[in-house]
Amino acid sequence: MAVNVVKLAVIGCGDIVMGQHLPTLLENPSVHVMAVCDKDPVRAAAAGAAFGSSYHSTDHKRILEDKEVQAVLVCTPPWATPAITIEALKAGKDVLCEKPMATTLEAAKQMAEAERLSGRLLQVGFTYRHGPLMDALREWIESERLGRPLQIRLSTFDEEWDPEGNPEHYERILNTLRHGPPCIHDGAHAADHLAFLTGSTPIRITARGLTSRPEFPSPNYNSALIEFANGDQAKLEIGWFFPGFPPGEFQILGPKGMAYLDRAKGEAILISNRLTERLQLSENRVTSCFRVQLQKFLTSIELRQTPVPGSQEGISSLLLTLAFVQAMETGESVRLSGEREP
Ligand SMILES: NC(=O)c1ccc[n+]([C@@H]2O[C@H](COP(=O)([O-])OP(=O)(O)OC[C@H]3O[C@@H](n4cnc5c(N)ncnc54)[C@H](O)[C@@H]3O)[C@@H](O)[C@H]2O)c1
């Protein structure tokens, strides 16, 4: 075992843990997954076996009482995440919690307060802002290769509607929609991307929602137009629960050029001054983002540095996605705090 190995526990062992966090954690020699927890005993046992952890539990309190556990990944649904995260911080653990950190602003602020009072660290799982592709896009923007203002076009389609083929997934996503439309869930990443790329704050949002089947508890197709303080604009589309998906967009247009991210190919492309620059990942983009995210968490722990993205970025993302919901529900544009810069 390597020196300075962080002893870690995972709370909530569902889809994203077994599919993405697990391989990333197992390959990293600086981390040892001591314990895993899921309130579902079958999942807890399966994760314990897959991680080779010392023990597994259905009770997160058992994990948080363990003095040997230094840090915790909280990968529960966002309506369960705030209370567990606050307990973990109070128990002296550093925390990487999944996005969105909460579904209400009050809960997110309580998490930030628990972080401040405990002196522990809280990172939020905005996984896809990490890595060389997003760094390249931001560098192209900051070095004025695209000019200003920007028009950013982002769309994400996910969670295939297949109630008969995959009833467990259908029920899980239906339940997630009871806790807010997709703009609250996947929209958390999109809102973070916009903050990361524009470096600005949203000042106004106009939005529409569509419920494509009457049994869905909230609109499963969400679209919005967003204005930023620096004059940039964005068009967002997030759709869940369709039987097939159009390709997602990730394009940035400016007066001097355009850049885009081909998420499927793991490639960032800049077209500016009639020249094309490309950056291609040599590995799967999602795997790469999870690896960098974990490494940044471990570095923050080692250096005792406030993680980025942390609670402040989590709250900023939630402010925008909650305004998105409000704009959809009222049909009126919603002003966020902040003014248009001169
Ligand atoms: N960063 C990313 O790219 C990414 C991708 C997918 C999902 N997510 C986020 O990760 C979180 C989990 O998503 P998922 O798809 O894995 O969901 P999931 O439902 O498959 O897994 C959540 C697990 O948490 C467990 N759980 C719930 N409450 C618990 C509690 N009090 N104590 C212990 N376990 C508890 C459930 O039993 C379940 O196994 C969500 O917030 C989601 O938005 C992030």
Coordinates of C-alpha atoms and ligand atoms in Angstrom, one line a residue:
M1 CA 0.0 0.0 0.0
A2 CA 1.3 3.5 -0.9
V3 CA 2.3 6.1 1.7
N4 CA -0.4 8.6 2.7
V5 CA -3.3 6.4 1.7
V6 CA -6.6 8.0 2.5
K7 CA -9.0 5.7 4.3
L8 CA -12.4 6.3 2.7
A9 CA -16.0 5.1 2.9
V10 CA -18.8 5.2 0.3
I11 CA -22.3 5.9 1.3
G12 CA -25.0 5.1 -1.3
C13 CA -23.9 2.4 -3.6
G14 CA -26.2 2.6 -6.6
D15 CA -25.7 3.1 -10.3
I16 CA -23.0 5.8 -10.4
V17 CA -20.9 4.2 -7.7
M18 CA -20.9 0.7 -9.2
G19 CA -20.5 2.1 -12.7
Q20 CA -18.0 4.9 -12.3
H21 CA -16.7 5.6 -8.8
L22 CA -15.8 2.0 -8.1
P23 CA -13.3 1.4 -10.9
T24 CA -11.8 4.9 -10.3
L25 CA -11.4 4.2 -6.6
L26 CA -10.0 0.7 -7.1
E27 CA -7.3 1.8 -9.5
N28 CA -6.0 4.7 -7.3
P29 CA -3.2 3.6 -5.0
S30 CA -3.7 6.6 -2.7
V31 CA -7.0 5.5 -1.5
H32 CA -8.4 2.5 0.4
V33 CA -12.1 2.0 0.5
M34 CA -12.5 0.7 4.1
A35 CA -16.3 0.6 4.3
V36 CA -19.4 0.9 2.1
C37 CA -23.0 1.6 3.1
D38 CA -26.3 1.4 1.4
K39 CA -29.7 1.3 3.1
D40 CA -30.5 -1.6 0.7
P41 CA -28.7 -4.6 2.3
V42 CA -28.3 -6.4 -1.1
R43 CA -26.6 -3.4 -2.6
A44 CA -24.5 -2.9 0.6
A45 CA -23.3 -6.5 0.4
A46 CA -22.7 -6.4 -3.4
A47 CA -20.6 -3.2 -3.0
G48 CA -18.7 -4.6 -0.1
A49 CA -17.7 -7.6 -2.2
A50 CA -16.9 -5.4 -5.3
F51 CA -14.7 -3.0 -3.3
G52 CA -13.2 -5.7 -1.1
S53 CA -13.9 -3.3 1.8
S54 CA -13.3 -4.3 5.4
Y55 CA -17.0 -4.2 6.2
H56 CA -20.4 -3.0 4.8
S57 CA -23.4 -1.6 6.6
T58 CA -26.9 -0.4 6.0
D59 CA -26.5 2.4 8.5
H60 CA -24.4 5.4 7.6
K61 CA -24.1 6.3 11.3
R62 CA -22.0 3.1 11.8
I63 CA -19.6 4.4 9.1
L64 CA -19.4 7.9 10.5
E65 CA -18.6 6.6 14.0
D66 CA -15.6 4.8 12.6
K67 CA -12.6 6.9 13.6
E68 CA -10.4 5.3 11.0
V69 CA -12.5 6.6 8.1
Q70 CA -11.1 10.0 7.1
A71 CA -13.2 10.8 4.1
V72 CA -16.6 9.9 2.7
L73 CA -18.2 9.8 -0.8
V74 CA -21.9 10.6 -0.4
C75 CA -23.6 9.2 -3.5
T76 CA -27.2 9.1 -2.4
P77 CA -30.1 10.8 -4.2
P78 CA -30.0 14.6 -3.6
W79 CA -33.0 14.6 -1.2
A80 CA -30.9 12.3 1.1
T81 CA -27.5 13.8 0.5
P82 CA -27.7 17.0 2.7
A83 CA -28.5 15.3 6.0
I84 CA -25.8 12.6 5.5
T85 CA -23.2 15.2 4.3
I86 CA -23.9 17.4 7.3
E87 CA -23.6 14.4 9.7
A88 CA -20.3 13.4 8.0
L89 CA -18.8 16.8 8.3
K90 CA -19.8 17.1 11.9
A91 CA -18.2 13.6 12.5
G92 CA -14.9 15.1 11.2
K93 CA -14.9 13.5 7.7
D94 CA -14.0 15.3 4.5
V95 CA -16.7 14.8 2.0
L96 CA -17.2 14.5 -1.8
C97 CA -20.9 14.5 -2.3
E98 CA -22.7 13.9 -5.6
K99 CA -24.5 16.6 -7.5
P100 CA -26.9 18.3 -7.0
M101 CA -25.8 18.8 -3.4
A102 CA -29.4 19.4 -2.5
T103 CA -32.8 20.2 -4.0
T104 CA -33.4 23.3 -1.8
L105 CA -31.3 26.3 -1.2
E106 CA -31.9 26.1 2.5
A107 CA -30.4 22.6 2.6
A108 CA -27.4 23.6 0.5
K109 CA -26.7 26.6 2.7
Q110 CA -26.8 24.3 5.8
M111 CA -24.2 22.1 4.2
A112 CA -21.9 25.0 3.5
E113 CA -22.4 26.1 7.1
A114 CA -21.6 22.7 8.4
E115 CA -18.4 22.7 6.3
R116 CA -17.4 26.1 7.7
L117 CA -18.1 25.1 11.4
S118 CA -16.4 21.7 11.1
G119 CA -13.3 22.9 9.3
R120 CA -13.6 19.9 7.1
L121 CA -13.7 19.9 3.3
L122 CA -16.7 19.6 1.0
Q123 CA -16.3 18.9 -2.7
V124 CA -19.4 18.6 -5.1
G125 CA -19.4 16.1 -7.8
F126 CA -19.6 18.3 -10.9
T127 CA -17.6 15.6 -12.6
Y128 CA -17.6 16.8 -16.1
R129 CA -16.0 20.2 -15.5
H130 CA -12.7 18.3 -14.8
G131 CA -10.0 17.4 -17.3
P132 CA -8.2 18.6 -20.3
L133 CA -11.2 19.1 -22.7
M134 CA -13.0 21.6 -20.4
D135 CA -9.7 23.2 -19.6
A136 CA -9.1 23.7 -23.3
L137 CA -12.5 25.2 -23.9
R138 CA -12.0 27.7 -21.0
E139 CA -8.5 28.6 -22.2
W140 CA -9.8 29.3 -25.7
I141 CA -12.5 31.5 -24.3
E142 CA -10.1 33.4 -21.9
S143 CA -7.5 33.9 -24.5
E144 CA -10.1 35.7 -26.7
R145 CA -10.0 33.1 -29.5
L146 CA -13.7 33.3 -29.8
G147 CA -14.3 36.9 -28.9
R148 CA -17.2 38.1 -26.8
P149 CA -20.1 37.9 -26.2
L150 CA -20.6 34.2 -26.3
Q151 CA -23.6 32.1 -27.3
I152 CA -23.4 28.7 -25.6
R153 CA -25.7 25.9 -26.7
L154 CA -25.9 22.9 -24.4
S155 CA -28.2 20.0 -24.5
T156 CA -28.4 16.7 -22.7
F157 CA -30.7 13.8 -23.3
D158 CA -30.6 10.9 -20.9
E159 CA -32.6 8.2 -19.0
E160 CA -34.1 6.2 -21.8
W161 CA -37.9 5.6 -21.4
D162 CA -38.2 1.8 -21.3
P163 CA -40.6 0.8 -18.5
E164 CA -41.0 -2.8 -19.6
G165 CA -37.4 -3.5 -20.6
N166 CA -36.0 -1.9 -17.5
P167 CA -38.6 -1.5 -14.8
E168 CA -36.1 -0.8 -11.9
H169 CA -34.7 2.2 -13.9
Y170 CA -38.2 3.4 -14.8
E171 CA -39.3 3.5 -11.2
R172 CA -36.1 5.1 -10.0
I173 CA -36.3 7.9 -12.6
L174 CA -40.0 8.4 -12.0
N175 CA -39.2 8.8 -8.3
T176 CA -36.4 11.2 -9.1
L177 CA -38.9 13.3 -11.2
R178 CA -41.0 13.6 -8.0
H179 CA -38.1 15.5 -6.5
G180 CA -37.8 17.9 -9.4
P181 CA -37.5 18.0 -13.2
P182 CA -34.3 17.0 -15.0
C183 CA -33.0 20.6 -14.9
I184 CA -32.5 20.1 -11.1
H185 CA -30.6 16.8 -11.6
D186 CA -28.7 16.8 -14.9
G187 CA -29.1 20.6 -15.1
A188 CA -26.8 20.8 -12.1
H189 CA -23.9 19.9 -14.4
A190 CA -25.0 22.2 -17.2
A191 CA -25.3 25.2 -14.7
D192 CA -21.8 24.4 -13.5
H193 CA -20.5 24.2 -17.0
L194 CA -21.9 27.7 -17.8
A195 CA -20.3 29.2 -14.6
F196 CA -17.0 27.5 -15.5
L197 CA -17.0 28.6 -19.1
T198 CA -18.4 32.1 -18.9
G199 CA -16.7 33.0 -15.6
S200 CA -19.8 35.1 -15.0
T201 CA -23.1 35.0 -13.1
P202 CA -26.6 34.4 -14.6
I203 CA -28.9 37.4 -14.3
R204 CA -32.0 36.3 -16.1
I205 CA -33.6 33.1 -17.2
T206 CA -36.7 32.3 -19.4
A207 CA -37.8 28.6 -19.6
R208 CA -40.4 26.2 -20.8
G209 CA -41.2 22.6 -19.7
L210 CA -43.0 19.8 -21.5
T211 CA -44.5 16.7 -20.0
S212 CA -44.5 14.2 -22.8
R213 CA -46.6 11.6 -20.9
P214 CA -49.3 12.4 -18.4
E215 CA -48.0 10.0 -15.7
F216 CA -44.7 11.9 -15.4
P217 CA -44.7 13.9 -12.1
S218 CA -42.8 16.8 -13.6
P219 CA -41.9 18.1 -17.0
N220 CA -39.4 15.7 -18.6
Y221 CA -38.2 18.1 -21.3
N222 CA -36.8 21.4 -20.0
S223 CA -35.5 24.3 -22.1
A224 CA -34.1 27.7 -21.1
L225 CA -32.5 30.9 -22.4
I226 CA -30.1 32.4 -19.9
E227 CA -28.4 35.9 -19.8
F228 CA -25.2 36.5 -18.0
A229 CA -23.9 39.6 -16.3
N230 CA -21.0 39.9 -18.8
G231 CA -23.4 39.8 -21.8
D232 CA -22.9 36.1 -22.7
Q233 CA -26.0 34.0 -23.3
A234 CA -26.8 30.3 -23.2
K235 CA -29.5 28.0 -24.6
L236 CA -30.0 24.9 -22.4
E237 CA -32.1 21.8 -23.2
I238 CA -32.4 18.8 -20.9
G239 CA -34.6 15.9 -21.8
W240 CA -35.3 12.6 -19.9
F241 CA -37.5 9.7 -20.5
F242 CA -37.8 9.6 -24.3
P243 CA -37.5 6.3 -26.1
G244 CA -34.7 7.6 -28.3
F245 CA -32.3 10.6 -28.0
P246 CA -31.1 13.2 -30.5
P247 CA -27.3 13.8 -30.2
G248 CA -26.5 16.3 -27.5
E249 CA -25.1 19.8 -28.3
F250 CA -22.1 21.5 -26.7
Q251 CA -21.2 24.5 -28.8
I252 CA -19.8 27.9 -28.1
L253 CA -20.1 30.6 -30.7
G254 CA -18.3 34.0 -30.6
P255 CA -17.7 36.8 -33.0
K256 CA -14.2 35.5 -33.8
G257 CA -14.8 31.7 -33.8
M258 CA -16.5 28.7 -32.5
A259 CA -15.6 25.8 -30.2
Y260 CA -17.3 22.6 -29.5
L261 CA -17.1 19.5 -27.4
D262 CA -17.8 16.2 -29.0
R263 CA -18.7 14.3 -25.8
A264 CA -19.1 11.0 -27.6
K265 CA -15.7 11.2 -29.2
G266 CA -13.9 12.9 -26.3
E267 CA -12.8 15.7 -28.4
A268 CA -12.6 19.5 -28.1
I269 CA -12.4 21.5 -31.3
L270 CA -11.7 25.2 -32.0
I271 CA -12.3 26.9 -35.3
S272 CA -10.9 30.4 -35.3
N273 CA -9.2 32.5 -37.9
R274 CA -9.9 29.8 -40.5
L275 CA -7.7 27.4 -38.4
T276 CA -8.9 24.3 -36.7
E277 CA -7.4 23.0 -33.4
R278 CA -8.3 19.7 -31.9
L279 CA -7.7 18.1 -28.6
Q280 CA -8.6 14.4 -28.4
L281 CA -8.6 12.3 -25.2
S282 CA -6.8 9.0 -25.5
E283 CA -9.3 7.4 -23.0
N284 CA -13.0 7.4 -22.4
R285 CA -14.1 11.0 -21.4
V286 CA -16.3 10.0 -18.5
T287 CA -13.6 7.7 -17.0
S288 CA -11.1 10.5 -17.4
C289 CA -13.4 13.0 -15.7
F290 CA -14.0 10.7 -12.7
R291 CA -10.3 10.0 -12.3
V292 CA -9.4 13.7 -12.3
Q293 CA -12.3 14.5 -9.9
L294 CA -11.0 11.9 -7.4
Q295 CA -7.4 13.1 -7.7
K296 CA -8.5 16.7 -7.0
F297 CA -10.4 15.5 -3.9
L298 CA -7.3 13.6 -2.6
T299 CA -5.1 16.7 -3.3
S300 CA -7.5 19.0 -1.4
I301 CA -7.4 16.6 1.5
E302 CA -3.6 16.4 1.4
L303 CA -3.1 20.1 1.2
R304 CA -6.1 21.1 3.3
Q305 CA -7.3 23.3 0.5
T306 CA -10.9 24.3 -0.2
P307 CA -12.1 22.0 -3.0
V308 CA -13.2 23.5 -6.3
P309 CA -16.0 22.8 -7.2
G310 CA -17.1 23.0 -3.6
S311 CA -20.1 24.3 -1.7
Q312 CA -20.1 27.7 -3.2
E313 CA -20.1 26.3 -6.8
G314 CA -22.8 23.9 -5.6
I315 CA -25.0 26.7 -4.3
S316 CA -24.4 28.8 -7.5
S317 CA -25.5 25.9 -9.7
L318 CA -28.6 25.3 -7.5
L319 CA -29.6 29.0 -7.6
L320 CA -29.7 28.8 -11.4
T321 CA -31.5 25.4 -11.6
L322 CA -34.1 26.5 -9.0
A323 CA -34.7 29.7 -11.1
F324 CA -35.0 27.4 -14.1
V325 CA -37.9 25.5 -12.4
Q326 CA -39.5 28.8 -11.3
A327 CA -39.4 30.2 -14.8
M328 CA -40.9 26.9 -16.2
E329 CA -43.7 26.9 -13.6
T330 CA -44.6 30.6 -14.0
G331 CA -43.9 31.0 -17.7
E332 CA -42.3 34.4 -16.6
S333 CA -38.6 35.2 -16.9
V334 CA -36.9 35.1 -13.6
R335 CA -34.3 37.7 -12.5
L336 CA -31.4 36.4 -10.5
S337 CA -29.4 38.7 -8.3
G338 CA -26.7 40.7 -10.1
E339 CA -26.6 43.3 -12.7
R340 CA -25.6 43.5 -16.4
E341 CA -22.0 44.7 -16.4
P342 CA -21.4 47.9 -18.3
Ligands
LIG1 N1 -21.5 12.9 -11.2 C1 -22.1 12.3 -12.1 O1 -21.8 12.2 -13.3 C2 -23.4 11.6 -11.8 C3 -24.0 10.6 -12.6 C4 -25.1 10.0 -12.2 C5 -25.7 10.3 -11.0 N2 -25.2 11.2 -10.2 C6 -25.8 11.6 -8.9 O2 -25.4 10.5 -8.0 C7 -26.5 10.4 -7.0 C8 -26.9 8.9 -7.0 O3 -27.3 8.6 -8.3 P1 -27.5 7.0 -8.8 O4 -27.9 7.1 -10.2 O5 -26.3 6.2 -8.4 O6 -28.8 6.7 -7.9 P2 -29.2 5.2 -7.4 O7 -30.6 5.4 -6.9 O8 -28.8 4.2 -8.3 O9 -28.2 5.1 -6.1 C9 -28.4 5.8 -4.9 C10 -28.2 4.8 -3.8 O10 -28.3 5.5 -2.5 C11 -28.9 4.6 -1.6 N3 -29.4 5.4 -0.5 C12 -30.5 6.2 -0.5 N4 -30.6 6.8 0.8 C13 -29.6 6.2 1.5 C14 -29.3 6.4 2.9 N5 -30.0 7.2 3.7 N6 -28.2 5.7 3.4 C15 -27.6 4.8 2.6 N7 -27.9 4.6 1.3 C16 -28.9 5.3 0.8 C17 -30.0 3.9 -2.4 O11 -30.4 2.6 -1.8 C18 -29.3 3.6 -3.7 O12 -28.6 2.4 -3.8 C19 -27.6 11.3 -7.5 O13 -27.5 12.5 -6.7 C20 -27.3 11.6 -8.9 O14 -27.7 12.9 -9.3 C21 -24.0 11.8 -10.6

